[in-house]
Amino acid sequence: MPILRQNFEELGLPVGPYTHAVSQGTMLFTSGFTAFGTDAQSGSAAEQTDAILKQLDFIAREHGKSLEDLVKVTVFFTDPDDIPGIREALTNGYGDAVPASSLVLVAGLFSPELRVEIEGVFAL
């Protein structure tokens, strides 16, 4: 089966050597997304998480899917105090379709105001 690499102008074209999403067969993998370039860029971790979930949902919908088809996420965050807000935002975004998940504390992201980065894997 062919590998399809996609970028979406609506999400801002990549400024580095990566692709927004790669699909192969029945799987869709996303790069890590942040709130960079959104209204939530300088917001709380919960606001940034909401903005990121909207980006992931956009990619899913471009493939005829939704966040319900998210099977695995990796959440990178910079401050342990943000965990309750991140979890609440994720719970609200997922509804009853909770994916497998990893939560990883990192020293920082590529821009100092960013608090959260999320990458996802979808079933197609």
PDB file of C-alpha atoms in Angstrom:
ATOM      1  CA  MET A   1       0.000   0.000   0.000  1.00  0.00           C
ATOM      2  CA  PRO A   2       1.304   3.475  -0.843  1.00  0.00           C
ATOM      3  CA  ILE A   3       2.365   5.999   1.773  1.00  0.00           C
ATOM      4  CA  LEU A   4       0.526   9.350   1.556  1.00  0.00           C
ATOM      5  CA  ARG A   5       2.195  12.431   3.051  1.00  0.00           C
ATOM      6  CA  GLN A   6      -0.039  15.466   3.492  1.00  0.00           C
ATOM      7  CA  ASN A   7       0.266  19.072   4.561  1.00  0.00           C
ATOM      8  CA  PHE A   8      -2.732  21.315   5.096  1.00  0.00           C
ATOM      9  CA  GLU A   9      -2.504  25.010   4.303  1.00  0.00           C
ATOM     10  CA  GLU A  10      -5.266  25.653   6.869  1.00  0.00           C
ATOM     11  CA  LEU A  11      -2.885  24.484   9.614  1.00  0.00           C
ATOM     12  CA  GLY A  12       0.051  26.576   8.441  1.00  0.00           C
ATOM     13  CA  LEU A  13       2.597  24.952   6.193  1.00  0.00           C
ATOM     14  CA  PRO A  14       5.524  23.242   7.953  1.00  0.00           C
ATOM     15  CA  VAL A  15       8.626  25.349   8.471  1.00  0.00           C
ATOM     16  CA  GLY A  16      10.882  22.343   8.958  1.00  0.00           C
ATOM     17  CA  PRO A  17      11.475  18.851   7.621  1.00  0.00           C
ATOM     18  CA  TYR A  18       8.187  17.264   8.651  1.00  0.00           C
ATOM     19  CA  THR A  19       4.736  16.497   7.293  1.00  0.00           C
ATOM     20  CA  HIS A  20       1.451  17.232   9.053  1.00  0.00           C
ATOM     21  CA  ALA A  21       0.124  13.733   8.494  1.00  0.00           C
ATOM     22  CA  VAL A  22       1.222  10.441   6.979  1.00  0.00           C
ATOM     23  CA  SER A  23      -1.195   7.647   6.167  1.00  0.00           C
ATOM     24  CA  GLN A  24      -0.497   4.113   5.124  1.00  0.00           C
ATOM     25  CA  GLY A  25      -3.103   1.408   4.859  1.00  0.00           C
ATOM     26  CA  THR A  26      -5.522   1.728   7.746  1.00  0.00           C
ATOM     27  CA  MET A  27      -3.393   4.045   9.897  1.00  0.00           C
ATOM     28  CA  LEU A  28      -2.926   7.829   9.991  1.00  0.00           C
ATOM     29  CA  PHE A  29      -0.045   9.360  11.949  1.00  0.00           C
ATOM     30  CA  THR A  30       0.240  13.050  12.778  1.00  0.00           C
ATOM     31  CA  SER A  31       3.251  15.125  13.634  1.00  0.00           C
ATOM     32  CA  GLY A  32       3.237  16.841  16.997  1.00  0.00           C
ATOM     33  CA  PHE A  33       0.887  19.826  17.021  1.00  0.00           C
ATOM     34  CA  THR A  34       1.012  22.873  19.270  1.00  0.00           C
ATOM     35  CA  ALA A  35      -1.112  25.985  19.635  1.00  0.00           C
ATOM     36  CA  PHE A  36       1.529  27.974  17.717  1.00  0.00           C
ATOM     37  CA  GLY A  37      -0.186  30.415  15.373  1.00  0.00           C
ATOM     38  CA  THR A  38      -3.594  30.044  17.071  1.00  0.00           C
ATOM     39  CA  ASP A  39      -5.412  32.387  19.456  1.00  0.00           C
ATOM     40  CA  ALA A  40      -4.420  30.002  22.280  1.00  0.00           C
ATOM     41  CA  GLN A  41      -0.664  30.305  21.651  1.00  0.00           C
ATOM     42  CA  SER A  42      -0.112  32.346  24.831  1.00  0.00           C
ATOM     43  CA  GLY A  43      -3.032  30.798  26.716  1.00  0.00           C
ATOM     44  CA  SER A  44      -3.253  28.213  29.447  1.00  0.00           C
ATOM     45  CA  ALA A  45      -2.284  24.599  28.889  1.00  0.00           C
ATOM     46  CA  ALA A  46      -5.995  23.709  28.789  1.00  0.00           C
ATOM     47  CA  GLU A  47      -6.660  26.346  26.108  1.00  0.00           C
ATOM     48  CA  GLN A  48      -3.673  25.147  24.118  1.00  0.00           C
ATOM     49  CA  THR A  49      -4.862  21.541  24.411  1.00  0.00           C
ATOM     50  CA  ASP A  50      -8.291  22.546  23.069  1.00  0.00           C
ATOM     51  CA  ALA A  51      -6.650  24.295  20.101  1.00  0.00           C
ATOM     52  CA  ILE A  52      -4.501  21.257  19.362  1.00  0.00           C
ATOM     53  CA  LEU A  53      -7.478  18.894  19.485  1.00  0.00           C
ATOM     54  CA  LYS A  54      -9.213  21.121  16.918  1.00  0.00           C
ATOM     55  CA  GLN A  55      -6.207  20.740  14.620  1.00  0.00           C
ATOM     56  CA  LEU A  56      -6.179  16.963  15.050  1.00  0.00           C
ATOM     57  CA  ASP A  57      -9.929  16.864  14.436  1.00  0.00           C
ATOM     58  CA  PHE A  58      -9.419  18.881  11.235  1.00  0.00           C
ATOM     59  CA  ILE A  59      -6.937  16.292   9.957  1.00  0.00           C
ATOM     60  CA  ALA A  60      -9.284  13.452  10.915  1.00  0.00           C
ATOM     61  CA  ARG A  61     -12.206  15.093   9.090  1.00  0.00           C
ATOM     62  CA  GLU A  62     -10.066  15.540   5.975  1.00  0.00           C
ATOM     63  CA  HIS A  63      -9.915  11.717   6.000  1.00  0.00           C
ATOM     64  CA  GLY A  64     -13.634  11.226   6.710  1.00  0.00           C
ATOM     65  CA  LYS A  65     -12.940  10.473  10.394  1.00  0.00           C
ATOM     66  CA  SER A  66     -13.196  12.226  13.765  1.00  0.00           C
ATOM     67  CA  LEU A  67     -11.504  12.253  17.165  1.00  0.00           C
ATOM     68  CA  GLU A  68     -13.457   9.071  17.893  1.00  0.00           C
ATOM     69  CA  ASP A  69     -11.018   7.330  15.527  1.00  0.00           C
ATOM     70  CA  LEU A  70      -7.996   8.454  17.551  1.00  0.00           C
ATOM     71  CA  VAL A  71      -6.333   5.302  18.885  1.00  0.00           C
ATOM     72  CA  LYS A  72      -3.131   6.693  20.475  1.00  0.00           C
ATOM     73  CA  VAL A  73      -1.833  10.082  21.575  1.00  0.00           C
ATOM     74  CA  THR A  74       1.419  11.261  23.040  1.00  0.00           C
ATOM     75  CA  VAL A  75       1.074  14.467  25.048  1.00  0.00           C
ATOM     76  CA  PHE A  76       4.220  16.463  25.778  1.00  0.00           C
ATOM     77  CA  PHE A  77       3.898  19.180  28.435  1.00  0.00           C
ATOM     78  CA  THR A  78       6.243  21.574  30.221  1.00  0.00           C
ATOM     79  CA  ASP A  79       4.746  22.083  33.700  1.00  0.00           C
ATOM     80  CA  PRO A  80       3.383  19.383  36.049  1.00  0.00           C
ATOM     81  CA  ASP A  81       0.957  21.960  37.499  1.00  0.00           C
ATOM     82  CA  ASP A  82      -0.808  21.938  34.116  1.00  0.00           C
ATOM     83  CA  ILE A  83      -1.802  18.256  34.305  1.00  0.00           C
ATOM     84  CA  PRO A  84      -5.347  18.833  35.701  1.00  0.00           C
ATOM     85  CA  GLY A  85      -6.176  21.381  32.962  1.00  0.00           C
ATOM     86  CA  ILE A  86      -4.705  19.206  30.222  1.00  0.00           C
ATOM     87  CA  ARG A  87      -6.622  16.156  31.451  1.00  0.00           C
ATOM     88  CA  GLU A  88      -9.883  18.088  31.620  1.00  0.00           C
ATOM     89  CA  ALA A  89      -9.422  19.420  28.082  1.00  0.00           C
ATOM     90  CA  LEU A  90      -8.581  15.944  26.789  1.00  0.00           C
ATOM     91  CA  THR A  91     -11.578  14.403  28.565  1.00  0.00           C
ATOM     92  CA  ASN A  92     -13.888  17.019  27.051  1.00  0.00           C
ATOM     93  CA  GLY A  93     -12.365  16.543  23.599  1.00  0.00           C
ATOM     94  CA  TYR A  94     -12.467  12.762  23.583  1.00  0.00           C
ATOM     95  CA  GLY A  95     -15.924  12.169  25.000  1.00  0.00           C
ATOM     96  CA  ASP A  96     -16.397   8.427  25.426  1.00  0.00           C
ATOM     97  CA  ALA A  97     -13.786   7.464  22.796  1.00  0.00           C
ATOM     98  CA  VAL A  98     -10.668   7.582  24.985  1.00  0.00           C
ATOM     99  CA  PRO A  99      -7.466   6.578  23.135  1.00  0.00           C
ATOM    100  CA  ALA A 100      -4.348   4.955  24.525  1.00  0.00           C
ATOM    101  CA  SER A 101      -2.136   7.738  25.817  1.00  0.00           C
ATOM    102  CA  SER A 102       1.317   8.716  27.027  1.00  0.00           C
ATOM    103  CA  LEU A 103       1.923  11.885  29.064  1.00  0.00           C
ATOM    104  CA  VAL A 104       5.528  13.089  28.873  1.00  0.00           C
ATOM    105  CA  LEU A 105       7.071  15.948  30.871  1.00  0.00           C
ATOM    106  CA  VAL A 106       9.626  17.875  28.789  1.00  0.00           C
ATOM    107  CA  ALA A 107      12.016  20.720  29.591  1.00  0.00           C
ATOM    108  CA  GLY A 108      10.502  22.921  26.896  1.00  0.00           C
ATOM    109  CA  LEU A 109       9.006  23.171  23.436  1.00  0.00           C
ATOM    110  CA  PHE A 110      10.252  25.137  20.429  1.00  0.00           C
ATOM    111  CA  SER A 111       8.735  28.437  21.596  1.00  0.00           C
ATOM    112  CA  PRO A 112       8.711  29.516  25.263  1.00  0.00           C
ATOM    113  CA  GLU A 113       4.972  30.269  25.529  1.00  0.00           C
ATOM    114  CA  LEU A 114       4.010  26.800  24.308  1.00  0.00           C
ATOM    115  CA  ARG A 115       2.985  24.456  27.093  1.00  0.00           C
ATOM    116  CA  VAL A 116       1.614  21.415  25.243  1.00  0.00           C
ATOM    117  CA  GLU A 117       2.353  19.388  22.095  1.00  0.00           C
ATOM    118  CA  ILE A 118       0.278  16.411  20.985  1.00  0.00           C
ATOM    119  CA  GLU A 119       0.836  13.800  18.285  1.00  0.00           C
ATOM    120  CA  GLY A 120      -1.818  11.304  17.326  1.00  0.00           C
ATOM    121  CA  VAL A 121      -2.443   8.028  15.568  1.00  0.00           C
ATOM    122  CA  PHE A 122      -5.835   7.415  13.938  1.00  0.00           C
ATOM    123  CA  ALA A 123      -7.491   4.285  12.594  1.00  0.00           C
ATOM    124  CA  LEU A 124      -8.792   4.854   9.057  1.00  0.00           C
TER     125      LEU A 124
END
